[in-house]
Short mmCIF file of C-alpha atoms and ligand atoms in Angstrom, two decimals:
data_model
loop_
_atom_site.label_atom_id
_atom_site.label_comp_id
_atom_site.label_asym_id
_atom_site.label_seq_id
_atom_site.Cartn_x
_atom_site.Cartn_y
_atom_site.Cartn_z
CA MET B 1 68.85 11.09 -111.26
CA PRO B 2 66.15 8.81 -111.20
CA ILE B 3 63.73 8.96 -108.43
CA LYS B 4 64.74 6.27 -106.55
CA THR B 5 68.08 7.84 -105.65
CA ASN B 6 66.69 11.06 -105.28
CA ILE B 7 64.37 9.46 -102.67
CA ILE B 8 67.38 7.50 -100.87
CA GLU B 9 69.90 10.67 -100.88
CA ILE B 10 66.97 12.57 -98.86
CA ARG B 11 65.97 9.52 -96.90
CA LYS B 12 69.67 9.91 -95.66
CA GLU B 13 69.21 13.58 -94.44
CA LEU B 14 65.85 12.88 -92.59
CA THR B 15 65.70 11.91 -88.95
CA ARG B 16 63.53 9.58 -87.96
CA GLU B 17 61.16 11.59 -86.74
CA VAL B 18 60.27 13.76 -89.81
CA THR B 19 58.05 12.70 -92.10
CA LEU B 20 58.77 13.30 -95.86
CA VAL B 21 55.46 14.28 -98.27
CA CYS B 22 56.54 13.23 -101.70
CA VAL B 23 54.98 16.25 -103.40
CA SER B 24 53.97 14.97 -106.98
CA LYS B 25 52.19 18.04 -108.83
CA PHE B 26 52.50 17.60 -112.08
CA HIS B 27 54.09 14.84 -112.20
CA PRO B 28 52.50 11.19 -113.57
CA ASN B 29 51.21 8.47 -111.75
CA VAL B 30 54.70 6.06 -112.99
CA ASP B 31 56.12 8.35 -111.02
CA ILE B 32 54.36 7.95 -107.95
CA ILE B 33 54.17 4.48 -108.51
CA GLU B 34 58.42 4.45 -108.66
CA ALA B 35 58.41 6.27 -105.38
CA TYR B 36 55.90 4.06 -103.93
CA ASN B 37 57.75 0.99 -105.04
CA GLU B 38 60.91 2.60 -103.11
CA GLY B 39 58.25 2.78 -99.86
CA GLU B 40 56.90 6.13 -99.93
CA ARG B 41 53.36 6.58 -98.74
CA VAL B 42 52.92 10.08 -98.11
CA PHE B 43 52.30 12.12 -101.16
CA GLY B 44 51.40 15.62 -101.94
CA GLU B 45 49.23 17.63 -104.01
CA SER B 46 48.10 21.28 -104.96
CA LYS B 47 45.35 21.29 -107.60
CA VAL B 48 42.04 19.01 -106.36
CA GLN B 49 41.40 18.05 -109.78
CA GLU B 50 44.15 16.31 -109.95
CA LEU B 51 44.67 14.80 -106.81
CA CYS B 52 40.99 13.48 -107.19
CA GLY B 53 42.22 11.74 -110.67
CA LYS B 54 45.34 10.52 -108.75
CA TYR B 55 43.24 8.99 -105.37
CA GLU B 56 40.88 7.28 -107.83
CA ARG B 57 43.83 5.51 -110.20
CA LEU B 58 46.18 5.03 -107.58
CA PRO B 59 46.96 2.45 -104.40
CA LYS B 60 44.41 2.78 -102.31
CA ASP B 61 47.19 3.14 -99.09
CA ILE B 62 48.40 6.08 -100.35
CA HIS B 63 47.98 8.93 -98.02
CA TRP B 64 46.99 11.80 -99.66
CA HIS B 65 48.32 15.36 -98.09
CA PHE B 66 46.44 18.58 -99.58
CA ILE B 67 49.23 21.07 -99.59
CA GLY B 68 48.01 23.92 -102.26
CA HIS B 69 45.25 26.86 -101.55
CA LEU B 70 41.79 25.50 -101.06
CA GLN B 71 39.28 26.90 -101.83
CA THR B 72 35.90 26.53 -99.82
CA ASN B 73 33.89 25.17 -103.01
CA LYS B 74 36.06 22.49 -103.64
CA VAL B 75 36.50 21.17 -100.13
CA LYS B 76 33.83 18.46 -100.44
CA GLN B 77 35.34 16.52 -103.40
CA ILE B 78 38.38 15.43 -101.10
CA VAL B 79 37.13 15.79 -97.63
CA SER B 80 36.19 11.87 -97.70
CA PHE B 81 39.53 10.31 -98.42
CA ILE B 82 42.28 13.15 -97.76
CA GLU B 83 44.04 12.78 -94.66
CA LEU B 84 45.90 15.93 -93.73
CA ILE B 85 45.24 19.83 -95.00
CA HIS B 86 48.26 21.44 -94.98
CA GLY B 87 47.69 25.29 -96.41
CA VAL B 88 44.20 26.34 -93.95
CA ASP B 89 44.69 29.82 -93.99
CA SER B 90 41.04 30.86 -93.42
CA LEU B 91 38.45 30.32 -90.30
CA LYS B 92 35.75 30.27 -93.09
CA LEU B 93 37.94 27.48 -95.27
CA LEU B 94 37.89 26.15 -91.82
CA LEU B 95 34.04 26.80 -91.16
CA GLU B 96 33.47 24.14 -94.73
CA ILE B 97 35.78 21.26 -94.18
CA ASP B 98 34.00 21.17 -90.71
CA LYS B 99 31.08 21.10 -92.50
CA GLN B 100 31.88 18.58 -95.30
CA ALA B 101 34.04 16.60 -92.45
CA LEU B 102 30.59 16.04 -90.88
CA ARG B 103 28.56 14.97 -93.97
CA THR B 104 30.62 12.34 -94.21
CA GLY B 105 31.09 11.54 -90.67
CA ARG B 106 34.99 12.04 -90.77
CA ILE B 107 37.44 14.02 -88.58
CA VAL B 108 39.91 15.76 -90.78
CA ASP B 109 43.55 16.49 -89.69
CA CYS B 110 44.35 20.47 -90.48
CA LEU B 111 47.38 22.62 -89.94
CA LEU B 112 47.28 26.18 -90.08
CA GLN B 113 49.44 27.98 -92.39
CA VAL B 114 51.29 31.12 -91.10
CA HIS B 115 52.65 34.01 -93.64
CA ILE B 116 56.19 33.85 -93.07
CA ALA B 117 57.63 34.94 -95.88
CA THR B 118 58.40 38.57 -97.47
CA GLU B 119 56.14 38.00 -100.50
CA GLU B 120 52.60 39.16 -100.21
CA THR B 121 51.95 36.74 -102.24
CA LYS B 122 51.94 33.74 -99.90
CA PHE B 123 49.17 32.47 -97.90
CA GLY B 124 48.38 32.56 -94.07
CA PHE B 125 47.56 33.75 -90.84
CA SER B 126 49.53 36.04 -89.10
CA ALA B 127 50.96 35.66 -86.25
CA ASP B 128 48.25 37.09 -84.18
CA GLU B 129 45.56 36.04 -86.39
CA ILE B 130 47.00 32.44 -85.74
CA ARG B 131 46.69 33.45 -81.82
CA MET B 132 43.25 34.26 -81.76
CA ALA B 133 42.06 31.64 -84.25
CA ILE B 134 43.77 28.47 -82.10
CA LYS B 135 40.62 29.53 -79.51
CA GLU B 136 37.94 29.55 -81.94
CA VAL B 137 38.79 26.51 -83.97
CA GLN B 138 38.71 24.38 -80.39
CA ASN B 139 35.02 24.63 -81.73
CA PHE B 140 34.76 22.66 -84.50
CA LYS B 141 34.11 19.18 -83.64
CA ASN B 142 34.94 17.39 -87.13
CA VAL B 143 38.23 19.10 -87.35
CA ARG B 144 41.56 18.38 -85.78
CA ILE B 145 44.28 21.25 -85.77
CA ARG B 146 47.08 19.29 -85.80
CA GLY B 147 49.68 22.10 -86.15
CA LEU B 148 51.30 24.54 -88.49
CA MET B 149 52.34 25.23 -92.04
CA GLY B 150 54.27 27.73 -93.74
CA MET B 151 56.94 28.53 -96.63
CA ALA B 152 60.04 31.16 -96.24
CA THR B 153 60.81 33.45 -98.55
CA PHE B 154 61.95 32.26 -102.01
CA THR B 155 64.92 33.98 -102.09
CA GLU B 156 69.44 32.80 -101.92
CA ASN B 157 69.43 34.26 -98.57
CA LYS B 158 69.77 31.47 -95.68
CA GLU B 159 70.08 33.78 -92.87
CA GLN B 160 66.98 34.68 -94.05
CA VAL B 161 64.82 31.65 -94.56
CA LYS B 162 66.21 30.58 -91.38
CA ASN B 163 64.80 33.46 -89.21
CA GLU B 164 61.74 32.72 -90.98
CA PHE B 165 61.92 29.21 -89.95
CA HIS B 166 62.87 29.79 -86.55
CA PHE B 167 60.13 32.45 -86.19
CA LEU B 168 57.68 29.83 -86.80
CA LYS B 169 59.11 27.33 -84.74
CA SER B 170 58.50 29.43 -81.62
CA LEU B 171 55.15 30.50 -83.07
CA PHE B 172 54.46 26.46 -83.03
CA ASP B 173 55.96 26.28 -79.31
CA GLU B 174 53.82 28.78 -78.06
CA LEU B 175 50.66 27.52 -79.24
CA ARG B 176 51.77 24.02 -78.46
CA ALA B 177 51.79 24.61 -74.47
CA ILE B 178 47.95 25.80 -74.54
CA ALA B 179 46.58 23.37 -78.00
CA SER B 180 45.46 20.07 -77.31
CA THR B 181 48.19 16.77 -77.54
CA GLU B 182 47.39 16.72 -80.78
CA PHE B 183 49.31 19.62 -82.32
CA SER B 184 52.26 18.44 -83.06
CA ILE B 185 53.27 18.60 -86.02
CA LEU B 186 55.27 21.22 -87.62
CA SER B 187 55.84 21.23 -91.62
CA MET B 188 58.33 23.32 -93.09
CA GLY B 189 60.88 23.07 -95.53
CA MET B 190 60.65 21.93 -99.31
CA SER B 191 63.50 20.77 -101.77
CA ASP B 192 65.70 23.93 -101.48
CA ASP B 193 65.58 24.09 -97.58
CA PHE B 194 64.38 20.95 -95.55
CA GLU B 195 68.03 20.65 -94.33
CA LEU B 196 67.74 24.18 -92.49
CA ALA B 197 64.19 23.33 -91.62
CA ILE B 198 65.28 20.28 -89.92
CA GLU B 199 67.52 21.95 -87.98
CA GLU B 200 64.99 24.78 -86.99
CA GLY B 201 62.54 21.75 -85.62
CA SER B 202 60.43 20.78 -88.81
CA THR B 203 58.52 17.93 -88.57
CA MET B 204 56.97 17.04 -91.64
CA VAL B 205 59.24 18.27 -94.81
CA ARG B 206 57.15 18.68 -98.03
CA VAL B 207 59.76 17.35 -100.73
CA GLY B 208 59.08 17.65 -104.73
CA SER B 209 61.57 18.25 -107.81
CA SER B 210 64.31 16.89 -105.29
CA ILE B 211 62.82 13.84 -105.52
CA PHE B 212 60.39 13.90 -109.21
CA GLY B 213 62.45 16.12 -110.61
CA HIS B 214 61.52 19.66 -112.58
CA ARG B 215 57.89 20.54 -112.76
CA ASN B 216 56.23 21.02 -116.97
CA TYR B 217 53.58 23.36 -116.13
CA GLU B 218 52.41 23.17 -119.87
CA GLN B 219 51.08 19.41 -119.62
C1 PLP S 1 55.44 22.31 -104.79
C2 PLP S 1 55.21 22.64 -102.98
C3 PLP S 1 56.04 22.29 -102.46
C4 PLP S 1 57.15 21.34 -103.46
O1 PLP S 1 58.40 22.20 -103.51
P1 PLP S 1 59.78 21.91 -104.38
O2 PLP S 1 60.26 22.82 -104.61
O3 PLP S 1 59.48 21.29 -105.70
O4 PLP S 1 60.44 20.53 -103.21
C5 PLP S 1 56.01 22.23 -101.17
N1 PLP S 1 55.22 23.13 -100.70
C6 PLP S 1 54.06 23.52 -101.22
C7 PLP S 1 53.29 24.21 -100.43
C8 PLP S 1 54.40 23.61 -102.65
O5 PLP S 1 53.35 24.01 -103.16
#
């Protein structure tokens, strides 16, 4: 299906309070422009180099989100323009973002990634680690913790996915009670499970292949 049609279909599923992040990783600039022309302004990328290239060439009113696993030594390349970093999974990374943000005179919005899936390969803090981290992060002056992000297990089992989202939502509510008022974003849901994620309380979905089609990792 054309990108335009896909976006219209997805928009029908979204309630007004849910932000759509169009995950454009591995897709060319022409595809992004097509979505942009449909009114989309929030795009997600997972590789620093690819993101920087797209940022340079594409319209400056695009809000770029980093959704991948961010390496500490690459923070400085994106810190001057990134709108939201979804996958913060260590205090070491947060410390580096804080340091680089200070250097550029910005306050950078971040989400803490929680490990909710059963797969070992996925990144993120455990619930207990987050509970401890949430206190320490108050000391960082140039990062603002806006909420949580999580990825469910890659499985056909809807019940399991639902339970994982439910767990993340309850952790989010628990922390919301003690965190700052800016702690208001719950990033969960991708192409295969964003409807379920919204039912479970997501405020931000990251949708790639349902908009742009299959990704070609070989290119
Ligand atoms: C690639 C990616 C997505 C989008 O995945 P789709 O299944 O194509 O919608 C969402 N979130 C993260 C963290 C990703 O890496």
